[in-house]
């Protein structure tokens, strides 16, 4: 029996403790962490398990945010319905883009996804009539629960973390399923998969759709939570930030990725008083992680800690 | 008609910058197999260093020379510290070079802040009218420098011993090592060359475009698009692709909307990647 067997109850307990004992600032950070986690978990399925890099994931986050907000604003449907609708739309976009993207590999795929992200961002900026352009659009209706609008961080906290837990559960099920096995095989040795009679492209497209849906749900909730959208948060910077979180968390470790999001978010909060050193720090951290901890910074630190503990135990005479 | 000429000239000018950046991509890619996402940031550092050296009241030519050498050394350090320990993984290579770019931007922010800087034009004098179009003297500097660099690179690759060793490593690094070429030195050479080309591109465009910490990002991506259009890994292809991209961008910003100009490069990128991934001139045969 290890912590791993109790990870869900432990996580929920930790969240409940944070919810009742954290101050407003802490809770608002945790809400942002939850939203980023949703997108990062999807990216981890795509880049970590299936080994397909994406530098344009912010596009799906943006598509989710804008479609949900626009439908809720103009047709007046409750966000509870527009959020799943936006997820479906992002899924359709991924379904359409996937077969084109996955004709490419490696650097070419990275650049094509980067281009996709930039094209969506330019579209958000330039379609002034619909999206409000660089000025953005406000007045997005908030989510409400039996007539009470979920305006404050404390109100939305249980919802976002509930969604994160469900997404983790779904992802872990997917990874264990036969589909997940194919996915991991694609990530590990792509050329072997067709010899086993599985279609690599089909499983790549499937995981792209899933990760797009996760990102879109995150974006949609973000829009209704903030109440105002501008193209800024959906640029390539966010795509790269997501990749940083996934890389630090260890790519193909769902829980590690959540820890990566927590780590990066708190780090950037701590670095805020020091001005513009954030970029410098991210870069150094990324290079260090990639060279010395290919399985993720945090898991490597865990290994180092347990080795140190073992050495200490061996040294003390028993 | 004069509008068209004006657009084509500005397209050629911007296109030669893209081409130079694109060549920087190919010199690294050919010997390391890594696409350097920090390529544009090297150009930015080059420009900012030249501006700083000039600000220390060095003569312009010396400031430029010093800055180009600094960026070359910087690129060699990047190869040694960040790229060589990495091995062959594509995804890790991409992420590390993104990290390098982020560090370069961070250094620029910490050292020079977020404001934009400019370099004086290399020669004074007003715009020169040609067939109804007006050309800035700096345009001649940009086009001339590009042509000289291209010819120089061609001669280096075809005539010099080092250039031939470089090409041998690009074509088959294993065989090149067997006949006694030190691959690690050639990899450093690839980065140094890429740093030179990046820095020069950043410096010659600095008098007409402002330079700030993040101005390398867009130019870097466009340089990559130039590579894809011309054929990745092919220096002549990169130059050609840059010119084509520059002209198409200039024409579309003249006759379509300037806002969508940025998207056109990326639509072309996806189009080429999907339908003609080897580019116009074909990729380097490995």
Coordinates of C-alpha atoms in Angstrom, one line a residue, chain A residues 46-48 51-55 100-101 103-116 118-119 122-123 126-127 236 240 243-244 247 251 276-287 289-292 294, chain B residues 25 29 33-35 37 81-83 85-86 90-100 102-107 109-110 113-114 213 220-221 224 228 232 257-260 262-263 266-267 269-270 273-275 277 283:
Chain A
X46 CA -0.7 14.1 -27.0
X47 CA 3.0 15.0 -26.4
X48 CA 3.9 12.7 -23.6
X51 CA 5.0 11.5 -28.5
X52 CA 3.5 14.1 -30.9
X53 CA 4.7 17.6 -30.1
X54 CA 2.2 20.5 -30.2
X55 CA 3.3 24.2 -30.2
X100 CA -3.4 17.1 -42.3
X101 CA -1.0 17.7 -39.3
X103 CA 1.2 13.6 -42.3
X104 CA 4.2 15.4 -40.7
X105 CA 6.7 14.3 -38.0
X106 CA 9.2 15.8 -35.7
X107 CA 10.3 19.4 -36.5
X108 CA 7.9 19.7 -39.3
X109 CA 5.0 18.8 -37.0
X110 CA 6.3 21.2 -34.4
X111 CA 6.3 24.1 -37.0
X112 CA 2.9 23.2 -38.5
X113 CA 1.3 23.2 -35.0
X114 CA 3.1 26.5 -34.2
X115 CA 1.7 27.9 -37.5
X116 CA -1.8 26.6 -36.6
X118 CA -0.5 31.6 -34.9
X119 CA -3.1 31.5 -37.6
X122 CA -4.2 36.2 -35.9
X123 CA -7.9 35.3 -36.7
X126 CA -8.4 40.3 -37.0
X127 CA -12.0 39.2 -36.9
X236 CA 2.1 31.1 -28.7
X240 CA 5.0 27.2 -24.9
X243 CA 4.7 22.6 -22.9
X244 CA 7.0 23.8 -20.1
X247 CA 8.0 18.9 -19.6
X251 CA 5.6 14.4 -20.2
X276 CA 11.4 40.4 -15.8
X277 CA 13.5 37.5 -14.7
X278 CA 10.7 35.0 -15.4
X279 CA 11.9 34.3 -19.0
X280 CA 15.4 33.7 -17.9
X281 CA 14.3 31.3 -15.2
X282 CA 12.0 29.3 -17.5
X283 CA 14.7 28.9 -20.1
X284 CA 17.3 27.8 -17.6
X285 CA 14.8 25.4 -16.0
X286 CA 13.8 23.9 -19.3
X287 CA 17.3 23.3 -20.4
X289 CA 15.2 19.6 -17.0
X290 CA 15.7 18.4 -20.6
X291 CA 19.3 17.5 -20.1
X292 CA 19.5 16.1 -16.6
X294 CA 14.3 13.6 -19.0
Chain B
X25 CA 18.8 27.3 -39.6
X29 CA 20.3 21.5 -39.0
X33 CA 19.7 17.5 -37.0
X34 CA 18.3 20.2 -34.6
X35 CA 16.1 23.0 -35.6
X37 CA 14.2 27.8 -32.3
X81 CA 26.4 23.7 -23.0
X82 CA 22.9 23.0 -24.1
X83 CA 22.9 21.0 -27.4
X85 CA 24.7 16.9 -23.9
X86 CA 21.3 16.3 -25.4
X90 CA 13.7 15.7 -31.7
X91 CA 11.2 16.8 -29.0
X92 CA 13.9 17.5 -26.4
X93 CA 16.0 19.3 -29.0
X94 CA 13.0 21.6 -29.8
X95 CA 12.3 22.2 -26.1
X96 CA 15.9 23.0 -25.3
X97 CA 16.3 25.5 -28.1
X98 CA 13.0 27.1 -27.0
X99 CA 14.6 27.3 -23.6
X100 CA 17.8 28.9 -25.1
X102 CA 13.8 32.2 -23.7
X103 CA 17.1 32.8 -21.9
X104 CA 18.4 35.1 -24.6
X105 CA 15.2 37.1 -24.4
X106 CA 15.5 37.1 -20.6
X107 CA 19.1 38.4 -20.8
X109 CA 15.1 42.2 -20.9
X110 CA 17.4 42.2 -17.8
X113 CA 14.7 46.5 -20.6
X114 CA 11.7 46.2 -22.8
X213 CA 13.8 41.8 -26.6
X220 CA 13.0 33.5 -36.6
X221 CA 9.7 31.8 -37.5
X224 CA 12.1 28.8 -40.9
X228 CA 10.5 25.1 -45.8
X232 CA 14.9 22.3 -45.7
X257 CA -5.1 43.5 -45.5
X258 CA -1.9 44.2 -43.5
X259 CA -3.3 42.4 -40.5
X260 CA -3.6 39.1 -42.3
X262 CA 1.3 37.7 -40.7
X263 CA -1.1 34.7 -41.3
X266 CA 1.9 30.5 -41.9
X267 CA -0.7 29.4 -44.4
X269 CA 4.1 27.1 -44.2
X270 CA 1.2 24.6 -43.7
X273 CA 4.5 21.2 -45.3
X274 CA 1.5 19.2 -46.4
X275 CA 1.7 19.3 -50.2
X277 CA 7.3 19.1 -47.8
X283 CA 15.8 18.8 -49.2

